[in-house]
């Protein structure tokens, strides 16, 4: 009998982590899930996600802060993980303007702890969450992983870009295979209460105005959760090897290197105008939104658009869920979960 691969998923009580765990369990993996259950948003939602795994064979939850150096080392000392999918982080662009230290602790100290433990634990593949926000001031669309991403506009973005650089260094120095995924505005059932779709839905149903930034002149490559999970699962199966074609002289490609390291965009490749997104939501809710038009928020970018060529080439997968379908499924979940 072959033993099941043991996979560590950090941020398992979070939006994306929850779905990634579910997918891995469905495919027969043994999953250890770590989360510190912090109160950045409603902790009941995190607990409710975890409750879905109660009594489920193959899943174990460990409450742990990844910034706790001894705690992380202790976990890796006690368990042997084949792969690590690192999703725990302080998320959110806007919150990073007022709570910078939360990002330093979780995203920089926490990430260093994960890297060190993966190195000493001889993990075969570390897959970690980066973000489309690393493109910052870049304006050439679609955003390509091959281009530089050197002008972050928020500390959140800077910590995610730092993660990519730290991972490259560990891939190079210690041969730790690392893949970074730049997620583009993820939405869907069980989503994050601090993000636009959730905030809009709640406000519209309660008859309160929604805040529409940059006067609605925003384009986002909204990406449905199932597409994100499919991308994560496929990438996790592909352990990166050194890229023999990489050339440090002629415009070095930022997405690979002579180390076992890859970066991919994981976005729908179909940017949508914010107003179209809102109209779709209004239709699904059967209610019109009162709109408060506001300037662009500091730290935010007006547009995102993912080039997914490398993802398609290497995994054969491209996100495919339309916002019509995705928003519909979110609204169905929201109404059922909150009974409204
Ligand atoms: N949702 C998106 O649109 C999006 C876009 C780009 C990148 N990302 C990244 O994807 C990952 C998952 O995002 P999400 O949307 O599921 O967010 P989330 O906040 O729902 O999930 C993150 C989880 O990590 C946990 N966590 C935070 N700090 C921790 C720490 N120090 N130790 C242990 N656990 C900790 C939180 O309690 C939470 O449950 C994050 O790294 C995020 O930055 C998300």
Coordinates of C-alpha atoms and ligand atoms in Angstrom, one line a residue:
X1 CA 0.0 0.0 0.0
X2 CA 1.4 3.4 -0.9
X3 CA 1.1 6.1 1.7
X4 CA -0.7 9.3 0.9
X5 CA 1.3 12.4 0.2
X6 CA 1.3 14.7 3.3
X7 CA 0.7 18.3 2.3
X8 CA 0.8 21.4 4.6
X9 CA -1.6 24.1 3.7
X10 CA -1.1 27.4 5.6
X11 CA -4.0 29.8 5.8
X12 CA -6.4 26.8 5.7
X13 CA -9.3 28.6 7.4
X14 CA -9.0 31.4 4.8
X15 CA -11.0 31.8 1.6
X16 CA -8.5 30.2 -0.8
X17 CA -7.0 27.9 1.7
X18 CA -10.3 26.3 2.5
X19 CA -11.0 25.4 -1.1
X20 CA -7.5 24.2 -1.7
X21 CA -7.7 21.9 1.3
X22 CA -11.1 20.6 0.1
X23 CA -9.7 19.9 -3.4
X24 CA -6.6 18.1 -2.0
X25 CA -8.8 15.9 0.3
X26 CA -11.0 15.0 -2.6
X27 CA -7.9 13.8 -4.4
X28 CA -6.8 11.6 -1.5
X29 CA -4.1 13.7 0.0
X30 CA -3.4 13.8 3.7
X31 CA -3.7 17.5 4.7
X32 CA -2.3 19.3 7.7
X33 CA -3.9 22.8 7.8
X34 CA -2.4 25.7 9.7
X35 CA -4.0 29.0 10.6
X36 CA -3.8 31.5 13.4
X37 CA -7.5 32.4 13.1
X38 CA -6.8 36.1 13.4
X39 CA -9.5 38.7 13.6
X40 CA -8.8 40.7 10.5
X41 CA -12.3 39.7 9.5
X42 CA -15.2 37.8 11.0
X43 CA -13.5 34.8 12.7
X44 CA -16.9 33.0 12.7
X45 CA -16.6 32.7 8.9
X46 CA -13.1 31.1 9.3
X47 CA -14.5 28.7 12.0
X48 CA -17.4 27.8 9.7
X49 CA -15.1 27.0 6.9
X50 CA -13.0 24.7 9.2
X51 CA -16.2 23.1 10.5
X52 CA -16.8 21.8 7.0
X53 CA -13.8 19.5 7.6
X54 CA -14.9 18.2 10.9
X55 CA -14.8 14.4 11.1
X56 CA -13.3 14.3 7.6
X57 CA -10.6 11.6 7.3
X58 CA -7.2 13.0 6.1
X59 CA -7.5 16.5 7.6
X60 CA -5.9 17.8 10.7
X61 CA -6.0 21.4 12.0
X62 CA -3.1 23.0 13.8
X63 CA -3.7 26.5 15.3
X64 CA -0.4 28.3 14.7
X65 CA 1.0 31.7 13.8
X66 CA 3.5 31.3 11.0
X67 CA 5.4 34.2 12.5
X68 CA 6.1 32.0 15.6
X69 CA 9.6 30.8 14.7
X70 CA 9.8 27.9 17.2
X71 CA 6.2 26.9 16.6
X72 CA 6.8 26.5 12.8
X73 CA 10.1 24.7 13.4
X74 CA 8.4 22.4 15.9
X75 CA 5.7 21.5 13.4
X76 CA 8.2 20.6 10.7
X77 CA 10.2 18.7 13.2
X78 CA 7.3 16.6 14.2
X79 CA 5.9 16.0 10.6
X80 CA 7.4 15.3 7.3
X81 CA 5.7 17.3 4.5
X82 CA 6.1 16.4 0.8
X83 CA 4.7 19.7 -0.3
X84 CA 3.8 23.0 1.3
X85 CA 1.1 25.3 -0.1
X86 CA 1.6 28.6 1.7
X87 CA -1.4 30.8 1.7
X88 CA -1.3 32.3 5.2
X89 CA -0.7 36.0 4.9
X90 CA -2.0 39.3 6.0
X91 CA -4.1 40.1 2.9
X92 CA -5.6 43.4 1.8
X93 CA -4.1 46.5 0.2
X94 CA -6.0 49.1 2.1
X95 CA -5.4 47.7 5.6
X96 CA -1.6 47.8 4.9
X97 CA -1.7 51.6 5.0
X98 CA -2.8 51.6 8.6
X99 CA -1.4 48.3 9.9
X100 CA 2.0 47.9 8.4
X101 CA 3.4 45.7 11.1
X102 CA 0.8 43.0 10.6
X103 CA 2.3 42.6 7.1
X104 CA 5.9 42.5 8.3
X105 CA 5.0 39.9 10.9
X106 CA 2.9 37.5 8.8
X107 CA 4.3 38.1 5.3
X108 CA 8.0 38.7 5.9
X109 CA 8.8 37.0 9.2
X110 CA 6.2 34.2 8.6
X111 CA 7.5 33.6 5.1
X112 CA 11.1 33.4 6.3
X113 CA 10.1 30.8 8.8
X114 CA 8.3 28.8 6.2
X115 CA 11.3 28.9 3.9
X116 CA 13.7 27.8 6.6
X117 CA 11.5 24.9 7.6
X118 CA 11.0 23.8 4.0
X119 CA 14.7 23.9 3.5
X120 CA 15.5 21.9 6.6
X121 CA 12.5 19.6 6.1
X122 CA 13.6 18.7 2.6
X123 CA 10.2 19.7 1.2
X124 CA 9.9 18.7 -2.5
X125 CA 7.9 21.8 -3.5
X126 CA 6.8 25.0 -1.9
X127 CA 3.9 26.8 -3.7
X128 CA 3.1 30.2 -2.3
X129 CA 0.6 33.0 -2.8
X130 CA 1.8 36.2 -4.4
X131 CA -0.5 38.8 -5.8
X132 CA -1.3 40.9 -8.9
X133 CA -0.6 43.9 -6.7
X134 CA 3.1 43.3 -7.2
X135 CA 2.7 44.9 -10.7
X136 CA 2.1 48.2 -8.9
X137 CA 2.9 51.1 -11.2
X138 CA 3.3 49.0 -14.3
X139 CA 0.9 50.0 -17.0
X140 CA 1.8 47.7 -19.9
X141 CA -1.2 45.3 -20.3
X142 CA -1.6 42.4 -19.9
X143 CA 0.7 42.1 -16.9
X144 CA 3.4 39.6 -17.7
X145 CA 5.5 37.6 -15.3
X146 CA 8.4 38.2 -17.6
X147 CA 8.4 41.9 -17.0
X148 CA 9.9 43.6 -14.0
X149 CA 7.7 44.2 -11.0
X150 CA 9.7 46.8 -9.2
X151 CA 7.3 49.6 -8.3
X152 CA 4.9 48.3 -5.7
X153 CA 2.3 50.9 -4.5
X154 CA 1.5 49.4 -1.1
X155 CA 3.4 47.6 1.7
X156 CA 1.2 44.6 1.0
X157 CA 2.5 44.5 -2.6
X158 CA 6.1 45.0 -1.4
X159 CA 5.9 42.1 1.0
X160 CA 4.5 39.8 -1.8
X161 CA 7.2 40.8 -4.1
X162 CA 9.7 40.3 -1.3
X163 CA 8.4 36.7 -0.9
X164 CA 9.1 36.0 -4.6
X165 CA 12.7 37.3 -4.2
X166 CA 13.2 35.4 -0.9
X167 CA 11.9 32.2 -2.6
X168 CA 14.2 32.6 -5.5
X169 CA 17.1 32.9 -3.2
X170 CA 16.2 29.6 -1.4
X171 CA 15.7 27.9 -4.7
X172 CA 19.1 29.0 -5.8
X173 CA 21.1 28.4 -2.5
X174 CA 19.4 25.3 -1.3
X175 CA 17.7 23.8 -4.3
X176 CA 14.3 24.2 -2.7
X177 CA 11.8 24.1 -5.6
X178 CA 9.5 27.1 -5.3
X179 CA 6.5 28.3 -7.3
X180 CA 4.9 31.7 -6.7
X181 CA 1.4 32.4 -7.9
X182 CA 0.2 35.9 -8.5
X183 CA -3.5 35.7 -7.8
X184 CA -5.8 38.3 -9.5
X185 CA -8.8 39.5 -7.4
X186 CA -10.3 36.2 -6.3
X187 CA -14.1 35.9 -5.6
X188 CA -16.7 33.3 -5.0
X189 CA -18.7 31.5 -2.3
X190 CA -17.1 31.6 1.2
X191 CA -15.3 34.7 0.0
X192 CA -13.6 37.4 2.0
X193 CA -15.8 40.0 3.8
X194 CA -13.3 42.8 3.2
X195 CA -13.5 42.5 -0.5
X196 CA -15.7 44.4 -3.0
X197 CA -18.1 41.7 -3.9
X198 CA -18.9 40.8 -0.3
X199 CA -19.1 44.5 0.8
X200 CA -21.3 45.4 -2.2
X201 CA -23.7 42.5 -1.7
X202 CA -24.1 43.2 2.0
X203 CA -24.7 46.9 1.4
X204 CA -27.1 46.5 -1.5
X205 CA -29.2 44.0 0.5
X206 CA -29.3 46.3 3.5
X207 CA -30.2 49.3 1.3
X208 CA -27.0 51.1 2.1
X209 CA -24.8 52.9 -0.5
X210 CA -21.8 51.1 -2.0
X211 CA -18.5 52.9 -2.3
X212 CA -17.3 52.9 -5.9
X213 CA -13.7 54.0 -6.1
X214 CA -12.0 55.9 -8.9
X215 CA -15.5 56.9 -9.9
X216 CA -16.1 53.4 -11.2
X217 CA -13.2 53.7 -13.7
X218 CA -11.6 50.5 -12.6
X219 CA -10.9 47.3 -14.5
X220 CA -10.2 44.1 -12.6
X221 CA -9.3 40.7 -13.8
X222 CA -11.8 39.0 -11.3
X223 CA -11.0 35.4 -11.0
X224 CA -13.4 32.7 -9.7
X225 CA -12.3 30.6 -6.8
X226 CA -12.7 27.2 -8.7
X227 CA -10.2 28.5 -11.4
X228 CA -7.8 29.5 -8.7
X229 CA -8.0 26.1 -7.0
X230 CA -7.5 24.3 -10.3
X231 CA -4.5 26.4 -11.1
X232 CA -3.0 25.8 -7.6
X233 CA -3.6 22.1 -7.9
X234 CA -2.0 21.8 -11.3
X235 CA 1.0 23.9 -10.4
X236 CA 1.5 22.0 -7.2
X237 CA 1.9 18.8 -9.3
X238 CA 4.6 20.5 -11.4
X239 CA 7.9 20.7 -9.5
X240 CA 9.9 23.4 -11.2
X241 CA 13.3 22.5 -12.6
X242 CA 16.1 25.0 -13.5
X243 CA 15.3 26.7 -16.8
X244 CA 18.1 25.8 -19.3
X245 CA 16.9 28.6 -21.7
X246 CA 17.3 31.3 -19.0
X247 CA 19.8 34.0 -19.9
X248 CA 21.0 36.5 -17.4
X249 CA 22.5 38.8 -20.1
X250 CA 19.7 39.4 -22.6
X251 CA 16.7 40.8 -20.7
X252 CA 16.6 38.1 -18.0
X253 CA 13.1 36.5 -17.6
X254 CA 11.8 37.3 -14.1
X255 CA 9.6 34.2 -14.1
X256 CA 12.3 31.5 -14.0
X257 CA 16.0 31.2 -13.6
X258 CA 18.9 28.7 -13.2
X259 CA 17.3 27.8 -9.9
X260 CA 14.2 25.5 -9.6
X261 CA 11.9 28.5 -9.4
X262 CA 8.8 29.7 -11.3
X263 CA 6.3 32.5 -11.2
X264 CA 2.9 32.4 -12.8
X265 CA 0.0 34.7 -13.1
X266 CA -3.3 33.1 -12.0
X267 CA -6.0 35.4 -13.4
X268 CA -9.0 35.1 -15.6
X269 CA -7.4 37.1 -18.5
X270 CA -10.8 38.8 -19.0
X271 CA -10.7 42.2 -17.2
X272 CA -14.1 43.6 -16.4
X273 CA -15.2 47.2 -15.8
X274 CA -16.2 47.7 -12.2
X275 CA -19.6 49.1 -13.4
X276 CA -20.3 46.0 -15.4
X277 CA -19.4 43.9 -12.3
X278 CA -21.8 45.9 -10.2
X279 CA -24.6 45.7 -12.9
X280 CA -24.2 41.9 -12.9
X281 CA -24.4 41.8 -9.2
X282 CA -27.5 44.0 -9.2
X283 CA -29.2 41.7 -11.7
X284 CA -28.4 38.6 -9.6
X285 CA -29.7 40.3 -6.5
X286 CA -32.7 41.8 -8.2
X287 CA -31.9 45.1 -6.6
X288 CA -30.3 48.4 -7.7
X289 CA -27.3 49.7 -5.8
X290 CA -27.0 53.3 -4.4
X291 CA -23.6 54.3 -5.5
X292 CA -21.2 56.7 -3.7
X293 CA -18.6 57.7 -6.3
X294 CA -15.2 58.3 -4.8
X295 CA -11.6 58.9 -5.9
X296 CA -9.0 56.1 -6.3
X297 CA -7.8 54.9 -2.9
X298 CA -4.2 55.2 -2.0
X299 CA -2.3 52.1 -2.7
X300 CA -4.8 50.9 -5.2
X301 CA -4.3 50.4 -9.0
X302 CA -6.9 51.3 -11.6
X303 CA -6.5 48.2 -13.7
X304 CA -5.3 44.6 -13.6
X305 CA -5.1 42.1 -16.5
X306 CA -3.2 38.8 -16.3
X307 CA -1.1 37.4 -19.1
X308 CA -1.6 33.6 -18.5
X309 CA 0.5 32.3 -21.5
X310 CA 3.1 30.6 -19.2
X311 CA 0.4 29.0 -17.1
X312 CA -1.4 27.6 -20.1
X313 CA 1.9 26.4 -21.7
X314 CA 3.0 24.6 -18.5
X315 CA -0.3 23.3 -17.1
X316 CA -2.6 23.3 -20.0
X317 CA -5.1 25.2 -17.9
X318 CA -6.7 28.7 -18.3
X319 CA -9.3 30.1 -16.0
X320 CA -12.7 29.9 -17.6
X321 CA -15.5 31.0 -15.3
X322 CA -17.5 34.1 -16.4
X323 CA -18.5 36.7 -13.9
X324 CA -22.1 36.0 -14.8
X325 CA -21.7 32.4 -13.5
X326 CA -19.3 33.3 -10.7
X327 CA -21.3 36.2 -9.2
X328 CA -24.5 34.1 -9.5
X329 CA -22.9 31.3 -7.4
X330 CA -21.6 33.8 -4.9
X331 CA -25.1 35.3 -4.5
X332 CA -26.7 31.9 -4.0
X333 CA -24.1 31.0 -1.3
X334 CA -24.5 34.4 0.4
X335 CA -28.3 34.2 0.6
X336 CA -28.2 30.7 1.9
X337 CA -25.3 31.2 4.4
X338 CA -26.8 34.4 5.9
X339 CA -30.4 33.5 5.4
X340 CA -31.3 36.7 3.5
Ligands
LIG1 N1 -8.3 36.8 -2.4 C1 -7.6 37.5 -3.3 O1 -8.1 38.1 -4.1 C2 -6.1 37.4 -3.3 C3 -5.4 38.0 -4.3 C4 -4.0 38.0 -4.3 C5 -3.3 37.3 -3.4 N2 -4.0 36.6 -2.4 C6 -3.2 35.9 -1.4 O2 -3.7 34.6 -1.3 C7 -3.6 34.1 0.1 C8 -4.9 33.7 0.6 O3 -5.8 34.8 0.5 P1 -7.3 34.7 1.0 O4 -8.1 35.6 0.1 O5 -7.7 33.3 1.2 O6 -7.2 35.5 2.4 P2 -7.8 35.1 3.8 O7 -7.5 36.2 4.7 O8 -9.2 34.6 3.7 O9 -6.9 33.8 4.2 C9 -5.6 33.9 4.9 C10 -5.7 33.0 6.1 O10 -4.4 33.1 6.7 C11 -4.5 33.2 8.1 N3 -3.3 33.9 8.6 C12 -3.0 35.2 8.4 N4 -1.8 35.5 9.0 C13 -1.4 34.3 9.6 C14 -0.3 34.0 10.4 N5 0.6 34.9 10.7 N6 -0.2 32.7 10.8 C15 -1.1 31.8 10.4 N7 -2.2 32.1 9.7 C16 -2.4 33.3 9.3 C17 -5.8 34.0 8.3 O11 -6.4 33.8 9.6 C18 -6.6 33.5 7.1 O12 -7.5 32.5 7.6 C19 -2.9 35.3 0.8 O13 -1.5 35.0 0.8 C20 -3.3 36.5 0.0 O14 -2.3 37.5 0.2 C21 -5.4 36.7 -2.3

